[in-house]
Short mmCIF file of C-alpha atoms (C1' of nucleotides) in Angstrom, two decimals:
data_model
loop_
_atom_site.label_atom_id
_atom_site.label_comp_id
_atom_site.label_asym_id
_atom_site.label_seq_id
_atom_site.Cartn_x
_atom_site.Cartn_y
_atom_site.Cartn_z
CA MET F 1 -0.07 0.01 -0.04
CA LEU F 2 2.76 2.35 0.97
CA SER F 3 5.16 1.43 -1.85
CA ARG F 4 2.13 1.66 -4.25
CA LEU F 5 1.12 5.14 -3.07
CA PHE F 6 4.78 6.15 -3.33
CA SER F 7 5.19 4.95 -6.81
CA GLU F 8 1.96 6.47 -7.88
CA VAL F 9 2.15 9.81 -6.26
CA LEU F 10 5.61 10.63 -5.48
CA PRO F 11 6.84 11.53 -8.92
CA ASP F 12 3.96 13.97 -9.30
CA VAL F 13 4.53 15.56 -5.92
CA GLN F 14 8.20 15.67 -6.48
CA ARG F 15 7.79 17.43 -9.76
CA LEU F 16 5.28 19.88 -8.12
CA ALA F 17 7.49 20.59 -5.30
CA ALA F 18 10.43 21.09 -7.50
CA ASP F 19 8.53 23.49 -9.63
CA TRP F 20 7.30 25.40 -6.58
CA ALA F 21 10.82 25.47 -5.17
CA GLU F 22 12.04 26.91 -8.57
CA ASP F 23 9.27 29.44 -8.64
CA THR F 24 9.99 30.46 -5.03
CA GLU F 25 13.51 30.96 -5.76
CA ASN F 26 13.00 33.06 -9.08
CA GLU F 27 9.89 34.80 -7.68
CA ASP F 28 11.44 38.07 -7.36
CA CYS F 29 13.34 38.03 -10.62
CA LYS F 30 10.32 36.76 -12.36
CA ASN F 31 8.36 39.50 -11.12
CA LYS F 32 10.81 42.05 -12.06
CA ASP F 33 11.04 40.65 -15.51
CA GLU F 34 7.37 40.48 -15.93
CA ASP F 35 7.02 44.10 -14.92
CA HIS F 36 9.62 45.04 -17.23
CA ASP F 37 8.19 43.18 -20.08
CA HIS F 38 4.85 44.51 -19.39
CA LEU F 39 6.18 47.99 -19.50
CA ASP F 40 7.98 47.30 -22.74
CA GLU F 41 4.83 45.96 -24.22
CA ASP F 42 2.80 48.72 -23.11
CA ASP F 43 5.42 51.13 -24.65
CA LEU F 44 5.28 49.30 -27.81
CA ASP F 45 1.55 48.68 -28.06
CA GLU F 46 0.34 51.96 -26.68
CA PRO F 47 -1.73 53.78 -29.29
CA LEU F 48 -0.74 57.31 -30.04
CA GLU F 49 -3.80 58.50 -28.54
CA GLY F 50 -6.12 57.04 -25.79
CA SER F 51 -8.73 55.60 -28.17
CA SER F 52 -9.02 52.16 -26.70
CA ARG F 53 -11.15 49.48 -27.96
CA ALA F 54 -13.64 49.95 -25.11
CA GLU F 55 -14.15 53.57 -25.97
CA SER F 56 -14.60 52.55 -29.49
CA GLU F 57 -17.14 49.96 -28.39
CA MET F 58 -18.66 52.61 -26.41
CA ALA F 59 -18.82 54.90 -29.24
CA CYS F 60 -19.61 52.72 -32.18
CA ASP F 61 -22.19 50.15 -31.18
CA ASP F 62 -25.88 50.38 -32.21
CA ASP F 63 -25.34 51.39 -35.80
CA GLU F 64 -28.72 51.45 -37.24
CA ASP F 65 -30.83 53.82 -35.26
CA ASP F 66 -27.92 56.33 -34.72
CA GLU F 67 -26.52 56.28 -38.37
CA ALA F 68 -28.14 59.63 -38.96
CA GLU F 69 -26.51 61.14 -36.08
CA GLU F 70 -23.23 59.79 -36.84
CA GLU F 71 -20.43 62.26 -37.05
CA GLU F 72 -16.93 62.67 -35.95
CA CYS F 73 -16.40 63.93 -32.51
CA ASP F 74 -13.23 65.64 -33.18
CA GLU F 75 -13.05 66.42 -36.91
CA ASN F 76 -13.12 70.11 -36.44
CA SER F 77 -10.15 70.12 -34.13
CA GLY F 78 -8.58 72.52 -36.52
CA ASP F 79 -4.86 72.90 -35.85
CA LYS F 80 -4.82 69.84 -33.72
CA PRO F 81 -3.39 66.68 -35.27
CA LYS F 82 -6.04 64.14 -36.15
CA LYS F 83 -6.46 61.34 -33.76
CA ARG F 84 -6.02 57.82 -34.83
CA GLY F 85 -8.27 54.98 -34.19
CA PRO F 86 -12.03 54.55 -34.40
CA LYS F 87 -13.89 57.77 -34.74
CA LYS F 88 -15.97 58.55 -31.86
CA ARG F 89 -19.70 59.23 -32.04
CA LYS F 90 -21.97 61.58 -29.97
CA MET F 91 -23.34 59.83 -26.99
CA THR F 92 -26.94 59.98 -27.45
CA ALA F 93 -29.34 59.37 -24.69
CA ALA F 94 -30.11 55.81 -26.14
CA ARG F 95 -26.47 55.14 -26.54
CA VAL F 96 -25.76 56.24 -22.88
CA GLU F 97 -28.65 54.00 -21.80
CA ARG F 98 -27.37 51.01 -23.49
CA SER F 99 -23.89 51.62 -22.40
CA LYS F 100 -25.21 51.62 -18.65
CA VAL F 101 -27.08 48.36 -19.29
CA ARG F 102 -24.02 46.77 -20.74
CA ARG F 103 -21.91 48.01 -17.75
CA MET F 104 -24.53 46.69 -15.33
CA LYS F 105 -24.36 43.36 -16.96
CA ALA F 106 -20.59 43.27 -16.90
CA ASN F 107 -20.70 44.12 -13.16
CA ALA F 108 -23.06 41.42 -12.52
CA ARG F 109 -20.87 38.98 -14.35
CA GLU F 110 -17.91 40.25 -12.43
CA ARG F 111 -19.57 39.89 -9.07
CA THR F 112 -20.54 36.20 -10.05
CA ARG F 113 -16.88 35.54 -11.14
CA MET F 114 -15.46 36.96 -7.83
CA HIS F 115 -18.05 34.85 -5.82
CA ASP F 116 -16.98 31.68 -7.66
CA LEU F 117 -13.53 32.55 -6.99
CA ASN F 118 -14.19 33.17 -3.23
CA SER F 119 -16.08 29.94 -3.22
CA ALA F 120 -13.15 28.09 -4.52
CA LEU F 121 -11.01 29.89 -2.04
CA GLU F 122 -13.24 28.74 0.76
CA ASN F 123 -12.82 25.15 -0.44
CA LEU F 124 -9.27 25.52 -0.34
CA ARG F 125 -9.33 26.88 3.19
CA LYS F 126 -11.10 23.65 4.24
CA VAL F 127 -8.31 21.36 2.99
CA VAL F 128 -5.35 23.27 4.51
CA PRO F 129 -4.49 22.91 8.17
CA CYS F 130 -6.35 25.05 10.88
CA TYR F 131 -9.55 25.46 8.91
CA SER F 132 -12.01 27.73 10.92
CA LYS F 133 -15.47 28.89 9.98
CA THR F 134 -15.30 31.64 12.41
CA GLN F 135 -11.79 33.03 11.90
CA LYS F 136 -10.90 32.73 8.33
CA LEU F 137 -7.52 33.00 6.93
CA SER F 138 -7.24 35.86 4.55
CA LYS F 139 -7.09 35.13 0.82
CA ILE F 140 -3.38 35.52 0.56
CA GLU F 141 -2.42 33.67 3.60
CA THR F 142 -4.78 30.76 2.47
CA LEU F 143 -2.78 30.68 -0.85
CA ARG F 144 0.56 30.74 1.07
CA LEU F 145 -0.40 28.14 3.59
CA ALA F 146 -1.76 25.93 0.83
CA LYS F 147 1.57 26.23 -1.01
CA ASN F 148 3.60 25.47 2.06
CA TYR F 149 1.21 22.45 2.86
CA ILE F 150 1.70 20.93 -0.51
CA MET F 151 5.46 21.48 -0.26
CA ALA F 152 5.37 19.76 3.24
CA LEU F 153 3.44 16.82 1.85
CA GLY F 154 5.93 16.50 -1.03
CA GLU F 155 8.73 16.46 1.48
CA ILE F 156 7.07 13.87 3.55
CA LEU F 157 6.50 11.70 0.68
CA ARG F 158 9.99 12.21 -0.60
CA ASN F 159 11.70 11.38 2.77
CA GLY F 160 9.17 8.60 3.53
CA LYS F 161 9.07 9.39 7.07
CA ARG F 162 7.38 11.80 9.48
CA PRO F 163 9.59 14.85 10.29
CA ASP F 164 9.56 16.45 13.63
CA VAL F 165 6.85 18.85 14.53
CA VAL F 166 9.19 21.75 14.64
CA THR F 167 10.28 21.14 11.11
CA TYR F 168 6.67 20.64 9.97
CA VAL F 169 5.51 23.85 11.57
CA GLN F 170 8.36 25.77 10.03
CA MET F 171 7.54 24.39 6.60
CA LEU F 172 4.01 25.28 6.89
CA CYS F 173 4.65 28.69 8.27
CA LYS F 174 7.33 29.75 5.83
CA GLY F 175 6.48 33.19 4.53
CA LEU F 176 3.24 33.65 6.54
CA SER F 177 2.33 36.68 8.45
CA GLN F 178 3.05 36.71 12.15
CA PRO F 179 -0.68 36.22 13.10
CA THR F 180 -1.11 33.36 10.57
CA THR F 181 2.10 31.83 11.89
CA ASN F 182 0.83 32.17 15.42
CA LEU F 183 -2.42 30.45 14.32
CA VAL F 184 -0.89 27.52 12.54
CA ALA F 185 1.85 26.95 14.98
CA GLY F 186 -0.66 27.21 17.89
CA CYS F 187 -2.90 24.61 16.26
CA LEU F 188 -0.05 22.27 15.59
CA GLN F 189 1.72 22.82 18.90
CA LEU F 190 -1.47 21.69 20.72
CA ASN F 191 -1.13 18.42 18.87
CA THR F 192 2.56 18.07 19.75
CA ARG F 193 1.93 15.33 22.21
CA ASN F 194 -0.10 13.07 20.10
CA PHE F 195 2.37 13.93 17.28
CA LEU F 196 5.34 12.78 19.28
CA THR F 197 4.11 9.99 21.12
CA GLU F 198 0.93 8.41 19.62
CA PRO F 199 1.35 6.19 16.53
CA CYS F 200 -1.54 5.52 14.32
CA SER F 201 -3.90 2.77 15.18
CA ASP F 202 -2.80 0.56 12.60
CA GLY F 203 0.81 0.72 14.19
CA ALA F 204 2.35 2.48 11.16
CA ARG F 205 5.02 4.99 12.20
CA PHE F 206 3.53 7.31 9.69
CA HIS F 207 0.22 7.06 8.30
CA VAL F 208 -0.05 7.71 4.53
CA PRO F 209 -3.39 8.92 3.53
CA SER F 210 -5.06 7.26 0.61
CA SER F 211 -5.14 10.61 -1.03
CA PRO F 212 -2.59 13.39 -0.26
CA PHE F 213 -5.63 15.66 0.36
CA SER F 214 -7.71 13.37 2.30
CA VAL F 215 -6.13 13.91 5.66
CA HIS F 216 -3.59 16.28 7.42
CA PRO F 217 -0.54 14.26 7.99
CA TYR F 218 -0.26 15.47 11.47
CA SER F 219 -3.94 14.98 12.35
CA TYR F 220 -3.90 11.55 13.90
CA ARG F 221 -6.73 9.50 15.08
CA CYS F 222 -7.35 9.99 18.58
CA SER F 223 -9.03 7.36 20.59
CA ARG F 224 -9.44 9.53 23.68
CA ILE F 225 -11.83 11.99 22.24
CA SER F 226 -14.76 10.35 23.96
CA SER F 227 -12.89 10.67 27.26
CA PRO F 228 -15.11 12.28 29.86
CA HIS F 229 -12.13 14.50 30.77
CA TYR F 230 -12.21 16.04 27.39
CA GLN F 231 -13.31 19.70 27.76
CA PRO F 232 -13.97 21.32 24.51
CA GLY F 233 -14.17 24.76 26.00
CA SER F 234 -10.78 24.87 27.52
CA GLY F 235 -7.40 25.46 25.96
CA ALA F 236 -6.20 27.29 23.13
CA LEU F 237 -6.34 31.04 22.49
CA ASN F 238 -6.05 32.54 19.09
CA VAL F 239 -3.74 35.25 18.18
CA ARG F 240 -6.34 37.78 19.25
CA GLY F 241 -6.29 36.45 22.80
CA GLN F 242 -9.75 35.01 22.20
CA SER F 243 -10.67 31.32 22.67
CA TYR F 244 -10.44 29.65 19.54
CA GLY F 245 -13.81 29.81 17.88
CA SER F 246 -15.56 26.58 17.08
CA GLY F 247 -14.37 24.69 13.99
CA TYR F 248 -10.57 24.73 14.25
CA GLU F 249 -9.61 21.57 12.59
CA ALA F 250 -6.02 20.87 13.29
CA ALA F 251 -6.83 17.25 14.38
CA TYR F 252 -7.98 14.19 12.83
CA PRO F 253 -11.65 13.50 13.45
CA PRO F 254 -12.30 10.44 15.51
CA GLY F 255 -13.81 7.34 14.24
CA GLY F 256 -11.17 5.98 11.99
CA THR F 257 -12.58 7.36 8.62
CA SER F 258 -11.04 10.38 7.24
CA PRO F 259 -13.19 13.13 5.75
CA ASP F 260 -12.91 13.97 2.25
CA TYR F 261 -11.33 17.14 2.51
CA SER F 262 -10.96 17.43 -1.16
CA SER F 263 -14.64 17.33 -1.75
CA PRO F 264 -16.17 20.66 -2.13
CA ASP F 265 -19.18 19.56 -0.28
CA TYR F 266 -17.07 18.65 2.68
CA GLU F 267 -18.02 20.71 5.66
CA ALA F 268 -15.74 20.69 8.56
CA PRO F 269 -17.20 19.81 11.92
CA LYS F 270 -17.53 22.65 14.34
CA SER F 271 -16.00 21.07 17.24
CA ARG F 272 -12.77 22.66 18.21
CA LEU F 273 -9.34 20.80 18.40
CA LYS F 274 -11.25 17.54 19.02
CA CYS F 275 -8.23 15.21 19.20
CA TYR F 276 -6.35 16.58 22.14
CA HIS F 277 -5.81 14.87 25.38
CA ARG F 278 -7.00 16.85 28.32
CA GLU F 279 -3.54 17.07 29.33
CA SER F 280 -2.56 18.56 26.16
CA LEU F 281 -5.24 21.25 26.43
CA ALA F 282 -4.27 21.86 30.17
CA ALA F 283 -0.67 22.11 29.15
CA VAL F 284 -1.53 25.17 26.95
CA SER F 285 -2.39 27.18 29.93
CA ASP F 286 0.65 25.90 31.81
CA ASN F 287 3.35 28.35 31.50
CA LYS F 288 6.01 25.87 32.24
CA ILE F 289 4.81 23.75 29.33
CA ILE F 290 4.62 26.87 27.17
CA GLN F 291 8.20 27.65 27.81
CA LYS F 292 9.10 24.04 27.07
CA ASN F 293 7.21 24.22 23.76
CA LYS F 294 9.16 27.40 23.15
CA MET F 295 12.44 25.68 23.53
CA GLU F 296 11.30 22.71 21.49
CA THR F 297 9.62 24.69 18.68
CA GLY F 298 11.61 27.79 18.52
CA PHE F 299 8.57 29.68 18.11
CA ASN F 300 7.61 32.61 20.36
CA VAL F 301 4.95 30.86 22.25
CA LYS F 302 4.00 34.05 24.11
CA ASN F 303 2.99 35.43 20.69
CA VAL F 304 1.41 32.29 19.68
CA PHE F 305 -0.82 32.05 22.55
CA SER F 306 -1.48 35.53 23.37
"C1'" DT E 1 -6.89 56.46 13.91
"C1'" DA E 2 -4.03 53.78 10.80
"C1'" DG E 3 -3.70 49.71 8.61
"C1'" DG E 4 -5.34 45.28 6.74
"C1'" DC E 5 -8.86 43.00 4.36
"C1'" DC E 6 -12.61 42.80 1.45
"C1'" DA E 7 -16.41 43.61 -2.07
"C1'" DT E 8 -17.53 46.20 -5.93
"C1'" DC E 9 -17.18 49.14 -9.83
"C1'" DT E 10 -14.69 50.16 -13.77
"C1'" DG E 11 -11.92 50.24 -17.99
"C1'" DG E 12 -8.48 47.66 -20.65
"C1'" DT E 13 -7.18 43.60 -22.99
"C1'" DC E 14 -7.52 39.03 -24.79
"C1'" DC E 15 -10.16 35.20 -26.66
"C1'" DT E 16 -13.85 32.73 -28.93
"C1'" DA J 1 -19.72 41.23 -30.42
"C1'" DG J 2 -19.65 39.69 -26.11
"C1'" DG J 3 -17.60 37.27 -22.34
"C1'" DA J 4 -13.69 36.36 -19.34
"C1'" DC J 5 -9.88 37.94 -16.99
"C1'" DC J 6 -7.11 41.44 -14.85
"C1'" DA J 7 -5.72 45.27 -12.11
"C1'" DG J 8 -6.57 49.92 -10.20
"C1'" DA J 9 -9.71 52.77 -7.55
"C1'" DT J 10 -12.79 53.33 -3.84
"C1'" DG J 11 -15.35 53.00 0.29
"C1'" DG J 12 -16.91 50.04 4.25
"C1'" DC J 13 -15.73 47.27 8.07
"C1'" DC J 14 -12.90 45.64 11.70
"C1'" DT J 15 -8.97 45.53 14.88
"C1'" DA J 16 -4.92 46.94 17.52
#
DNA sequence: TAGGCCATCTGGTCCT
DNA sequence: AGGACCAGATGGCCTA
């Protein structure tokens, strides 16, 4: 199973990771080049005058009924040089009205497009670590975290073993803002004890999901979720010093079956940090443990939990 | 109050 | 011609 998965998935992930690493390395250079190219294109393609296609569209549609009124807007400019490009027409009331309708339709389409984009982004939020309905990652942070997450998964597949939590957190948080770093690190640090000590129920040292996106690699099954000591209200604070809202999913849902995070229909449960031992939760409020975590992880735990 | 994030509008460009 | 995509501008909301 493991070897089959590796043989099937590893090449793709490796290629993806390599591409991303390359992109990351060259990001600045590329951006500069693109900007430069864009400027060059603009310089080359820029019409002599600002008669764009949109303007010409605006000016030249609805031929039939306005044919009689057609005349050049600037033909009598006298000593001024003649402008190139399509000749403008007078904006009659009908034309203005049609233009407004067209603009409204374009606005509606643009709204729909952005809603679709946001919907896709929301689906992406659900498959990266630390999904929360109540405190959403920003768009840019979601994209960054998703990229890091894929890179981390690729790294795990490449090495064939589970890295330590510090490395994992560092991989995930690379390039993220401080608040998001706190959030992610906080989520994952809470799971440190499970991570370090509790193997998967099947005995494997490192549980490989059937799909790279079907489970977070550090979200292990937890048999103690049903413990009477489990207190969902206690524990983690977010970066704003508030208790984590319901829905943070840094942990693997109990029950043995993993949710299909990749499904757009998947809706993360609202329970918070389900998979933590009571001791783990209590440890969060224990300054000594926090200091220990700080030493272990290298993260500023004060920032993480305050 | 400044800064971050977001939704929306808008005009430009490209594609079918 | 019309739609998709993009980026800039703008204003609202929220938080530190």
